[in-house]
Every structure is written in C-alpha cells, then in structure tokens.
mmCIF file of C-alpha atoms in Angstrom:
data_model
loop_
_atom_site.group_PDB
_atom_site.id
_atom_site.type_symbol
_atom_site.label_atom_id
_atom_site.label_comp_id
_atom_site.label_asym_id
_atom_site.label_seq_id
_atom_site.Cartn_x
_atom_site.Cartn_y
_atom_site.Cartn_z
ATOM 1 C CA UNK A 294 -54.171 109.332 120.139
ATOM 2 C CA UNK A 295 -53.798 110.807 116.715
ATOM 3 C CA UNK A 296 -51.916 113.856 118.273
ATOM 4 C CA UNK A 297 -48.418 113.702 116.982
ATOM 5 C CA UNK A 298 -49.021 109.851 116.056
ATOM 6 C CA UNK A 299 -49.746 108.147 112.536
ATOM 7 C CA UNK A 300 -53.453 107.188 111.232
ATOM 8 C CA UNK A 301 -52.259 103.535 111.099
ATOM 9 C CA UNK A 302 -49.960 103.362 113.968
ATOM 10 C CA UNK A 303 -53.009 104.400 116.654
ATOM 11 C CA UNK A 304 -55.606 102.134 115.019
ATOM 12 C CA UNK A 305 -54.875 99.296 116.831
ATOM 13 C CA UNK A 306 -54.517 100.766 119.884
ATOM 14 C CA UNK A 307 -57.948 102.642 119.166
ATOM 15 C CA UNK A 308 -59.346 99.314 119.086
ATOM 16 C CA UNK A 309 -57.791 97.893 122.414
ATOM 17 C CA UNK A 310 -58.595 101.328 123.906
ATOM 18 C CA UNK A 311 -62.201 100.826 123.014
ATOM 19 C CA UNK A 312 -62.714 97.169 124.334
ATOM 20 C CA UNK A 313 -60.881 97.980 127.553
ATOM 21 C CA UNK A 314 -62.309 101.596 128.346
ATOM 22 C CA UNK A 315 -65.747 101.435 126.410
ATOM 23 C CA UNK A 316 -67.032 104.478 128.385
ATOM 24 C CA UNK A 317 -66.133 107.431 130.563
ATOM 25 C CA UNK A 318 -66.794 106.136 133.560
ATOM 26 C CA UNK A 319 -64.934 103.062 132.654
ATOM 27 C CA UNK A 320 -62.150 105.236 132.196
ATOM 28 C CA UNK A 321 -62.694 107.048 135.228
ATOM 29 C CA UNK A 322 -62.652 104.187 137.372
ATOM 30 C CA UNK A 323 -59.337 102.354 136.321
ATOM 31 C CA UNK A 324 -56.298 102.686 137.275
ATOM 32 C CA UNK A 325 -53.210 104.997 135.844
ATOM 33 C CA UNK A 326 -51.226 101.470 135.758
ATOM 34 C CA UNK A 327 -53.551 100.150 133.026
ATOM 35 C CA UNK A 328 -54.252 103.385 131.770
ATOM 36 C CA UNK A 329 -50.556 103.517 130.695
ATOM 37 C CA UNK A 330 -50.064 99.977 129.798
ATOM 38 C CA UNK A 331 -52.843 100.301 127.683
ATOM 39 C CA UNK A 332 -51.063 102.971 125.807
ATOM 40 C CA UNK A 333 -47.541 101.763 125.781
ATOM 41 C CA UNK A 334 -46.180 102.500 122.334
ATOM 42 C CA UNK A 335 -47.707 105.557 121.546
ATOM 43 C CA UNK A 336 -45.422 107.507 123.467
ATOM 44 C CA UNK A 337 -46.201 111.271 124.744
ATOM 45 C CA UNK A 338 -47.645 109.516 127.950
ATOM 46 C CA UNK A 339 -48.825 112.926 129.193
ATOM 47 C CA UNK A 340 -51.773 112.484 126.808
ATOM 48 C CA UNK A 341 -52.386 109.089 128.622
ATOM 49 C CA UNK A 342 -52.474 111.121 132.020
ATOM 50 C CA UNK A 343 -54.717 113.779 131.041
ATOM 51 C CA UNK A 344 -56.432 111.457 129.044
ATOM 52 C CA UNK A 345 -57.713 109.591 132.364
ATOM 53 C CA UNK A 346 -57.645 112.688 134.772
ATOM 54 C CA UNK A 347 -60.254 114.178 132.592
ATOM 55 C CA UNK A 348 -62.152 111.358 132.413
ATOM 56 C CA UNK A 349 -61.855 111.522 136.138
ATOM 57 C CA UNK A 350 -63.375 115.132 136.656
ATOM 58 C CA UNK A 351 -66.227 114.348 133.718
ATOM 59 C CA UNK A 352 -67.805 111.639 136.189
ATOM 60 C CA UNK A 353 -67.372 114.331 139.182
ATOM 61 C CA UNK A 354 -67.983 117.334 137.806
ATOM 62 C CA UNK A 355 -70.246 116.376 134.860
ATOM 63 C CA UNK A 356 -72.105 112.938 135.098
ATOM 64 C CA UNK A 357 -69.854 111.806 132.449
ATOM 65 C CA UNK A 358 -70.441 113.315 130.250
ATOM 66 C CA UNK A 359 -68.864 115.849 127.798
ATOM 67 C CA UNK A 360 -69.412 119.082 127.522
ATOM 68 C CA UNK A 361 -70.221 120.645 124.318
ATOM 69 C CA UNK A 362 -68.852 124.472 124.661
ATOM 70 C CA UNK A 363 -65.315 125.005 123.936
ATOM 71 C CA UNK A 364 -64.325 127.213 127.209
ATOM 72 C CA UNK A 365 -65.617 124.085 129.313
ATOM 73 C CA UNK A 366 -63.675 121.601 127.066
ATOM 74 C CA UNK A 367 -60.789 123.816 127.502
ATOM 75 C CA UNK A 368 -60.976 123.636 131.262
ATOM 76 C CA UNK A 369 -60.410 119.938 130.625
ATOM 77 C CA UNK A 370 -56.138 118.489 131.907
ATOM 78 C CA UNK A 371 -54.498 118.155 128.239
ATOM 79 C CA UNK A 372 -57.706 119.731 125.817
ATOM 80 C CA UNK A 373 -56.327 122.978 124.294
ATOM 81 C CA UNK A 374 -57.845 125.533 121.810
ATOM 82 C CA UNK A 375 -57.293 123.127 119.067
ATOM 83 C CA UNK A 376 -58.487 119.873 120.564
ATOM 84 C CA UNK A 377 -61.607 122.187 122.105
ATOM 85 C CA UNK A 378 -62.520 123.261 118.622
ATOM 86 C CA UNK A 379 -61.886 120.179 116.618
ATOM 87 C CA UNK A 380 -64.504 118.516 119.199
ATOM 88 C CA UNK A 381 -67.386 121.177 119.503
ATOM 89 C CA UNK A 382 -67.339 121.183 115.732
ATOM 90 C CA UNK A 383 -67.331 117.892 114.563
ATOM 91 C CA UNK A 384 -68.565 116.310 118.030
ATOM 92 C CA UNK A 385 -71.257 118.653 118.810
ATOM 93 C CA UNK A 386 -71.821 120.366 115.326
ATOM 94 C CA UNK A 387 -71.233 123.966 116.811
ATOM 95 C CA UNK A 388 -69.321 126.818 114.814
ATOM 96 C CA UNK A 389 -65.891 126.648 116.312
ATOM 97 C CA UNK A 390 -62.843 126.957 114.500
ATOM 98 C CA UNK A 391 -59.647 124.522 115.053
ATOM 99 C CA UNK A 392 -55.955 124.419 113.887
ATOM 100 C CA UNK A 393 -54.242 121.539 113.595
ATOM 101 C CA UNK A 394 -50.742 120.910 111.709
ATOM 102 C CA UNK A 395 -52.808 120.189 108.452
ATOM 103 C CA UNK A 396 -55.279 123.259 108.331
ATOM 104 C CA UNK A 397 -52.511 125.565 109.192
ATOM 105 C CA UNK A 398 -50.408 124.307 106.087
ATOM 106 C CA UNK A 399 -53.643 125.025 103.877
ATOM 107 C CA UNK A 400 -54.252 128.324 104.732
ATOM 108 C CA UNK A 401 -51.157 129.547 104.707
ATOM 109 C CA UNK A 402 -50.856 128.936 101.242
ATOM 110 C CA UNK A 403 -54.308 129.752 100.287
ATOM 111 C CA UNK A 404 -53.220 133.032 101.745
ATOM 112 C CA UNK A 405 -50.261 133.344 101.388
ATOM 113 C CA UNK A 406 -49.036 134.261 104.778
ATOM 114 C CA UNK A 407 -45.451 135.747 105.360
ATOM 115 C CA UNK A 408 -45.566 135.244 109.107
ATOM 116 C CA UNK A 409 -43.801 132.630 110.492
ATOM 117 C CA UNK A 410 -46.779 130.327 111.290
ATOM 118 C CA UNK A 411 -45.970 129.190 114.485
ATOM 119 C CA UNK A 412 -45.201 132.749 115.846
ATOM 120 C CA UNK A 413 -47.458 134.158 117.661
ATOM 121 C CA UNK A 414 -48.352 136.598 115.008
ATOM 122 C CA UNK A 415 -48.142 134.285 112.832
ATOM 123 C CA UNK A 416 -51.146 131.903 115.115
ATOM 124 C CA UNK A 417 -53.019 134.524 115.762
ATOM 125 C CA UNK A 418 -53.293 135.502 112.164
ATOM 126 C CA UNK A 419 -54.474 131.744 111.329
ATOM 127 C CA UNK A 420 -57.413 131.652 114.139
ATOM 128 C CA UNK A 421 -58.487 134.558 112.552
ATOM 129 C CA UNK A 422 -58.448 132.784 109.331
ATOM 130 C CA UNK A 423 -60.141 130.147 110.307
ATOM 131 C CA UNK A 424 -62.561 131.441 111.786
ATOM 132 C CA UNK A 425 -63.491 134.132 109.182
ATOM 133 C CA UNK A 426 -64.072 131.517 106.743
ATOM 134 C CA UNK A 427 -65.991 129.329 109.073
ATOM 135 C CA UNK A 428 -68.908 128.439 107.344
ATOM 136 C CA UNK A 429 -72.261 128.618 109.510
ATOM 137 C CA UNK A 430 -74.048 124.982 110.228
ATOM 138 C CA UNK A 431 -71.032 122.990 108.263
ATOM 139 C CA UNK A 432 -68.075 124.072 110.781
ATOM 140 C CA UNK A 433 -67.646 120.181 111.265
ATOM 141 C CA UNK A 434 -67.501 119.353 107.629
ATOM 142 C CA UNK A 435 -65.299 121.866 107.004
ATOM 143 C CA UNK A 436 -62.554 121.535 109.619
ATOM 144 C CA UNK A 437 -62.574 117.976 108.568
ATOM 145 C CA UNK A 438 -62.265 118.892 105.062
ATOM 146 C CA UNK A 439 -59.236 120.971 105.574
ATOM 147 C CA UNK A 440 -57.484 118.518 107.515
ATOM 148 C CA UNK A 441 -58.222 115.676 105.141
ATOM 149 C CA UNK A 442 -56.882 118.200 102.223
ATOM 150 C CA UNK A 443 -53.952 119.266 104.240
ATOM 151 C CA UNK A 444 -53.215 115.704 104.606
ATOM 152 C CA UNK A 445 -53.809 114.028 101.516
ATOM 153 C CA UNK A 446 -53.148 116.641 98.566
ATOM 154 C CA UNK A 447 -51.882 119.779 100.425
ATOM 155 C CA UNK A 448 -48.610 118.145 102.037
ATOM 156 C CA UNK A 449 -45.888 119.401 103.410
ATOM 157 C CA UNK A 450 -43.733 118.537 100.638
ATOM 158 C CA UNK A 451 -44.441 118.218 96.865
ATOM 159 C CA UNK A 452 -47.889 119.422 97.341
ATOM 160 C CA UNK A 453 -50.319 118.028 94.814
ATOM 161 C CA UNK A 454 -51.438 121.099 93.282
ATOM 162 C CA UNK A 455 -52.675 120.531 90.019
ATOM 163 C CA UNK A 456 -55.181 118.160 91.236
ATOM 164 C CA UNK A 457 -56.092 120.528 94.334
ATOM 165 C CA UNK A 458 -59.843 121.272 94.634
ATOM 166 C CA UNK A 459 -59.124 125.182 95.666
ATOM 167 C CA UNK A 460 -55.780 125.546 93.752
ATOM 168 C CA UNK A 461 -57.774 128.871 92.264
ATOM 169 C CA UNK A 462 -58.024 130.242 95.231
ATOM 170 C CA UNK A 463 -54.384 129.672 96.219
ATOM 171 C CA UNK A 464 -51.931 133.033 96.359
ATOM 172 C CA UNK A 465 -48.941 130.831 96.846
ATOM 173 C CA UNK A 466 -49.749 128.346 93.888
ATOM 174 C CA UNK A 467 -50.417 131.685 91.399
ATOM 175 C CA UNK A 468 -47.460 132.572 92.929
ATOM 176 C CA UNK A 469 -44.984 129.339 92.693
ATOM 177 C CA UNK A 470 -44.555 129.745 96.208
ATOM 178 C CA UNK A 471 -46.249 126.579 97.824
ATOM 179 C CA UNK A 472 -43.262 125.044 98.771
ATOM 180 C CA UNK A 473 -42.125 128.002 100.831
ATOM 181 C CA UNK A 474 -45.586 128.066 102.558
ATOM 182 C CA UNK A 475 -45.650 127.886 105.601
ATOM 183 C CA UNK A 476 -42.808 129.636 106.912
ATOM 184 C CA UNK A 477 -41.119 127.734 109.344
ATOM 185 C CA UNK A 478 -38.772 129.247 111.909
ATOM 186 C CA UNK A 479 -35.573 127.177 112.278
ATOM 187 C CA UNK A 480 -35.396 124.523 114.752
ATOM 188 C CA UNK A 481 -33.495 124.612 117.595
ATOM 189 C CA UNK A 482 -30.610 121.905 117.573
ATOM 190 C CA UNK A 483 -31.547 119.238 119.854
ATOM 191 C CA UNK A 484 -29.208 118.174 123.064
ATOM 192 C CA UNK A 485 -27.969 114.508 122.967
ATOM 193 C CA UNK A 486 -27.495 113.087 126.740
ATOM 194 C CA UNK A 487 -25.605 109.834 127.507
ATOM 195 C CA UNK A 488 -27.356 107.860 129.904
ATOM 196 C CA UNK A 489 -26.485 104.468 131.476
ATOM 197 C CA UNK A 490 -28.788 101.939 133.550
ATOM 198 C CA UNK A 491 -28.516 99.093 135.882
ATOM 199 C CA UNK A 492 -30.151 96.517 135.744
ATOM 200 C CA UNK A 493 -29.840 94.658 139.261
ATOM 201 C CA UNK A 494 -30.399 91.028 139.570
ATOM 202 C CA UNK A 495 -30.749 89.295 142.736
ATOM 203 C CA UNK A 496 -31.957 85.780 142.947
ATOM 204 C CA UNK A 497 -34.601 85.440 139.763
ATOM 205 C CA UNK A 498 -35.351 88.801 140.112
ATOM 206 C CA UNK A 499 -34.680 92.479 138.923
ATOM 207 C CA UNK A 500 -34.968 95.677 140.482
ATOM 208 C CA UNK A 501 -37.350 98.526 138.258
ATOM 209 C CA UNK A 502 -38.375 101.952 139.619
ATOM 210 C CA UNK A 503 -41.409 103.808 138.767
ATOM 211 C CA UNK A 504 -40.982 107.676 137.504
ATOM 212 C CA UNK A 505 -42.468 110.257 139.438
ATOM 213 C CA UNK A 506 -45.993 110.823 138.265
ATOM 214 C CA UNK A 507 -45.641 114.179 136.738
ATOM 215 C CA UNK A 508 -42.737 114.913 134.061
ATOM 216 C CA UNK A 509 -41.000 112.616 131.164
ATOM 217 C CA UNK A 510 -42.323 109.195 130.984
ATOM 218 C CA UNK A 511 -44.493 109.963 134.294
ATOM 219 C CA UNK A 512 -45.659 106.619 136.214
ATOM 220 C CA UNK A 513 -43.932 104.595 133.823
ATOM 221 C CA UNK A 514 -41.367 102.288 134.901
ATOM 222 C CA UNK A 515 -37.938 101.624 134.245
ATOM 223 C CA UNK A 516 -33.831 100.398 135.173
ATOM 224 C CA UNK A 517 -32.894 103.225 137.091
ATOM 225 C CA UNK A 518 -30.398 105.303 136.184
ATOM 226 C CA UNK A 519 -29.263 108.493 134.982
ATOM 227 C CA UNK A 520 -27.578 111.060 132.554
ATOM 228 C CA UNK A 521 -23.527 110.865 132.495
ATOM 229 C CA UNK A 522 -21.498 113.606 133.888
ATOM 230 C CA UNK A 523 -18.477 115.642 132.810
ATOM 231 C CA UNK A 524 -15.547 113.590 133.635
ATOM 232 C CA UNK A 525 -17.242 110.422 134.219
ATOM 233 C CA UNK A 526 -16.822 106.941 132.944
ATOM 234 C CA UNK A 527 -20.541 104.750 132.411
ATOM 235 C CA UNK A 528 -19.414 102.622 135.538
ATOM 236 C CA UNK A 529 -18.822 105.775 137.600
ATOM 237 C CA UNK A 530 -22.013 107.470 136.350
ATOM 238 C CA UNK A 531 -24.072 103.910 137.759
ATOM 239 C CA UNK A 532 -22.678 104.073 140.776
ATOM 240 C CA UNK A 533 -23.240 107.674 141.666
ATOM 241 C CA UNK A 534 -26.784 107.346 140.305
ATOM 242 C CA UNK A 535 -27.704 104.267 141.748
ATOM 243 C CA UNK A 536 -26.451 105.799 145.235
ATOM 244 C CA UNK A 537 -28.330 108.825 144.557
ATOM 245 C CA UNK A 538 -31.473 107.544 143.457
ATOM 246 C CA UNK A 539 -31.472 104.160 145.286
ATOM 247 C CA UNK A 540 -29.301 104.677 148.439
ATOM 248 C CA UNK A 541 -26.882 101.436 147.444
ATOM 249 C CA UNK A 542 -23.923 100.334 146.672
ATOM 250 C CA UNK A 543 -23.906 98.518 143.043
ATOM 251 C CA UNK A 544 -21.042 96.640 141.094
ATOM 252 C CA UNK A 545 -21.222 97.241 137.647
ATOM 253 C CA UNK A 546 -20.946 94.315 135.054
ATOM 254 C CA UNK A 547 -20.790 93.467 131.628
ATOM 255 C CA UNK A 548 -22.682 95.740 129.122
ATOM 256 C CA UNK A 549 -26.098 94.471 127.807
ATOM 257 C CA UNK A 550 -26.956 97.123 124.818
ATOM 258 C CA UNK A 551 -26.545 100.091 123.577
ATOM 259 C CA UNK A 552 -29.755 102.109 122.680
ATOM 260 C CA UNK A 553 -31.156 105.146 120.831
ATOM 261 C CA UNK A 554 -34.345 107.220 121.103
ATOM 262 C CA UNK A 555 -34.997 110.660 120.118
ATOM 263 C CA UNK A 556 -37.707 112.656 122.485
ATOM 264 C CA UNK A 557 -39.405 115.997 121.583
ATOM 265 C CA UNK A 558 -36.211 118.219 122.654
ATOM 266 C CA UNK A 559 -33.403 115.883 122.974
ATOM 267 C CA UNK A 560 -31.751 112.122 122.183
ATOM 268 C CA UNK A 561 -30.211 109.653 123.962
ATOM 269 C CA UNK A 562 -27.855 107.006 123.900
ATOM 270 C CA UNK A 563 -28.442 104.236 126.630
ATOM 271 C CA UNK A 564 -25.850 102.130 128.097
ATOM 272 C CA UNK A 565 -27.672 98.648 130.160
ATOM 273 C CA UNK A 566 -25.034 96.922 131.942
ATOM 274 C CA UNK A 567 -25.711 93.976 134.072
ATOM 275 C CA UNK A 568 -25.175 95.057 138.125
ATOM 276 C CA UNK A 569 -25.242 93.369 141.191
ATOM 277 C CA UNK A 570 -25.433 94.976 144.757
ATOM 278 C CA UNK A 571 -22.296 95.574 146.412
ATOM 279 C CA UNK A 572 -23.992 97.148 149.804
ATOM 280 C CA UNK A 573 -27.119 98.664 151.061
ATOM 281 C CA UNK A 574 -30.804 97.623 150.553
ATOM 282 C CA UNK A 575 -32.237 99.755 147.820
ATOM 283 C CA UNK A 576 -34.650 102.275 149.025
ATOM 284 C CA UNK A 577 -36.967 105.137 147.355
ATOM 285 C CA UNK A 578 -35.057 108.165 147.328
ATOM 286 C CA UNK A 579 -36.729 109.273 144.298
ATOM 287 C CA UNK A 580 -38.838 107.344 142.189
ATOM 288 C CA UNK A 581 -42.455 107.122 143.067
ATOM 289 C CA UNK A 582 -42.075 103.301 143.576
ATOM 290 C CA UNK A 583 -39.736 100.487 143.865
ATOM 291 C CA UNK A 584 -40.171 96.307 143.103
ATOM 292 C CA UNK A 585 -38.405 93.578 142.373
ATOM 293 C CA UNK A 586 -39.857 91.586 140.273
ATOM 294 C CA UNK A 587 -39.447 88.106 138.388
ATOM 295 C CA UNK A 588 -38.495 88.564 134.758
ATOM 296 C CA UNK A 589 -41.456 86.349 133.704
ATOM 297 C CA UNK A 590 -43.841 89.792 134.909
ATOM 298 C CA UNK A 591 -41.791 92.589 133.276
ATOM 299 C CA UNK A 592 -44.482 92.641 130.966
ATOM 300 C CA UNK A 593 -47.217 93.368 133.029
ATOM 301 C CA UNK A 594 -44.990 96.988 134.281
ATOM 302 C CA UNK A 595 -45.760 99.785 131.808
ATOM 303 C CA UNK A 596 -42.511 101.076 130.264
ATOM 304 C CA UNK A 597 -40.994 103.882 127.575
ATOM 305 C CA UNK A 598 -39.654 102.118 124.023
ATOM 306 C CA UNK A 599 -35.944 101.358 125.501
ATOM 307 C CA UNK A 600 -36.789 99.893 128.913
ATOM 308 C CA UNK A 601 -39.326 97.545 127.356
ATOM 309 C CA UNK A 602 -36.486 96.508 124.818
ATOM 310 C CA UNK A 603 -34.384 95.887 127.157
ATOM 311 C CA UNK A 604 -37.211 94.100 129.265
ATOM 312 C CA UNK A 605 -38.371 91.850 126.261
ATOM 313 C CA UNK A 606 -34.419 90.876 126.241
ATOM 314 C CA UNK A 607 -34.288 89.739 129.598
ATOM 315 C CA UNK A 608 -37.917 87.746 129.727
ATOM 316 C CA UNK A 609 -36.601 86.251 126.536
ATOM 317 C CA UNK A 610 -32.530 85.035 128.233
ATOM 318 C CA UNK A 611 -34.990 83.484 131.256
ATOM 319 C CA UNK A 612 -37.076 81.582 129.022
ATOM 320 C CA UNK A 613 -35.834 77.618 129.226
#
C-alpha cells in the first residue's frame, strides 16, 4: 500500500485491510470483488491484484506462508527486486539490499553520482551501492534508516543538510550540489484523452460494466464508454462506443459533469451525460461483466475515483 501512496493516506486503509484480511489464507480465500473494494481509493489496482494472486499461490505453493529468500519472493505476481529486498531484510533480518525512491535520493548524493539515476547505468550503479555498504546482521536497520533519512531530512527538495546525520560524508553537500542530486532524466509529456460516458437509466436502474481483469482499472467497474475520436462530437463518440462495446442503440441526454484525473502516463477529461436506450438490449461485447443495478447498490460495485463520483452523485439525486 505504501508504494506510490502517502504514510497517512494508506493508514486507514491498513487498518480496514487488517480487520477484513487478518491472514494469508484469509486473503487467499476471498474474492477479487472485495479484494478491490477493499482498496478503492488507493488507486494502482494492479497492486490489489497481485496483492491477492500471491496470496493465492502462498496457500498452494507454500502453506501460507512467506518465504524468506529474495529469488522466491521475487517469483511472487507484483514483488520486484525492491519489494524482495525491503522484505528479506527487515521481515526476515537477512542481508539484502533494497532501493526505494528515498534510498536512491541518499546515495546519490552521498556519492555523488552523475548518472542519471533511473538509467540503467545509473540503477545498476545504486544496487551496487547499496549493497557494498550493506552492513552485516543490521541490513534491516539500515535500509530502514535510509529510507526514513531520505524521507524526513534528505528530501527531494530543500534538503535539510545542516542537520543531516552523514552530511560529512556527503560529496554533493561539500560540493553545493545536493539539489542537483539525483539526476533526473526529463519526463516525457503526458497525453490528455477526452473521454465521454453514458450513464443508462431504465426504470430505477443503471447500466455499469466491469473492466476486463487484466489492464487499467482491471475488474473494476464503471459507465461505459470510451476515448473521443478525430472528428467527433461527445454525442457521436457515445453512440459509437456504446454500439461497440454494448451492441445498442443509446440517445444521448443532458450532460451530468465534467471530470479530471491524471493516471501514471496520461489525463483525462470525462464527459457523463444522462442516456437512455434507443434500440437493442445491451450485451457483453467487451467488458468482463454487465448489471443493472439500483442506484441505492452502486456502492457495493468497486470503482476508479471518477466513476465513484459520479456514482455517489446519482445514489445521492435518488435519495427522497
């Protein structure tokens, strides 16, 4: 949970986690529906996924238990060299290096390292790094220590340095050069997509569709739609996806809200419009599921931040 999400932000959901998965097995057992529901917020639902698959092949292929080694944690859906490490050493107490965002910071200042440190130069330079200076018996407390030190005095910006507990040791601090440490390649611009999606009413009910189970937002659920083409109006684009995706005919209505979210690689703006069908049952073309459901149970479908806005709008309109 703490991968690419705030201390405070996953605490709660720690909590929740804990109470409704208190072991493997527990884990193992339930379902990728309340897997996902139960981590609805944090976002990066891929983590959720591998999260329960490997929960999945610790009860088959290991009693449930973890392994301790890092190749075997590594073998594990969504554990790479970094998670592998962090969890052998502090976990298990065994001498294995890890690199997360934080450590990397501190020792390429303490070093001084030209490389870009996300190249792979550059990465390979930093394993090496840390695990020269691996000390033997107290990799746990050391990892640890960088990444607290990364994050609460070495920082990416305005780096506490005075105050630093190794600022000795530091080539970029003798050198004034901490705030150019790490090098950081350029990012690529990110695309922006304009989507639109329908949601279809009929009687007290609305039509969601669940997302494949691999990919973007995988077994989540949502309005379908879909991205808007050259030459296209939003209407247009609704119509073509919903006869795509869905097989139907749909007429589009009034607009609902407009929405925002930035992904890993790319934005989008959402258009919800209010749609009714015009012809043709909807069937699964190409979502993993389809159900109409009452507004009143929205809640209880798993969904990415703008489809549970939207959602939370509509249970709220149907309230008396």
């Amino acid at each position: 949970m703490l991968q690419q999400t705030r201390v405070e932000t996953v605490i709660p959901y720690f909590q929740r986690w804990m109470e409704r998965f208190p072991t493997i097995p527990a884990l193992a057992a339930a379902s990728q529906q309340d897997v996902l529901a139960a981590w609805e917020g944090l976002g990066y639902y891929s983590r959720a996924r591998n999260l329960h698959r490997a929960a999945q092949i610790l009860v088959a292929q290991h009693g449930g238990r973890l392994p301790e080694d890092t190749d075997s944690l590594r073998r594990l859906p969504g554990i790479g060299r970094y998670t592998a490490g962090a969890i052998a050493s502090i976990a298990f107490g065994h001498d294995a290096p890890t690199l997360d965002g934080n450590i990397r910071r501190v020792l390429a200042r303490i070093f001084n390292m030209e490389l870009p440190a996300r190249s792979p130069k550059g990465a390979r330079r930093l394993w090496d790094l840390a695990a020269e200076h691996l000390p033997p018996g107290q990799a746990g407390d050391y990892n640890q220590a960088l990444m607290d030190l990364g994050a609460t005095v070495c920082t990416p910006r305005q780096p506490d340095c005075p105050h630093c507990p190794v600022n000795d040791l530091c080539a970029a601090y003798a050198l004034g050069l901490q705030e150019q440490r790490p090098v950081l390649e350029p990012k690529p611009s990110q695309p922006h997509y304009t989507v639109a999606a329908a949601v279809i009413q009929r009687d007290a009910q609305v039509l969601i569709a669940q997302r494949p189970a691999n990919g973007l937002l995988g077994g989540m659920w949502e309005f379908p739609g879909g991205k808007l083409q050259p030459g296209e109006d939003l209407a247009g684009c609704l119509q073509r996806e919903i006869k795509e995706e869905l097989g139907a005919r749909v007429a589009v209505h009034e607009q609902i809200g407009v929405y925002q979210h930035a992904y890993t690689h790319f934005r989008v703006t959402l258009h919800a419009f209010r749609c009714s069908l015009a012809g043709g049952e909807p069937c699964n073309l190409e979502h993993a599921s389809l159900v109409w459901t009452p507004l009143a149970e929205l809640k209880n479908y798993p969904m990415g931040k703008i489809d549970r806005t939207i959602a939370t709008r509509l249970a709220q309109e149907a309230k008396p």
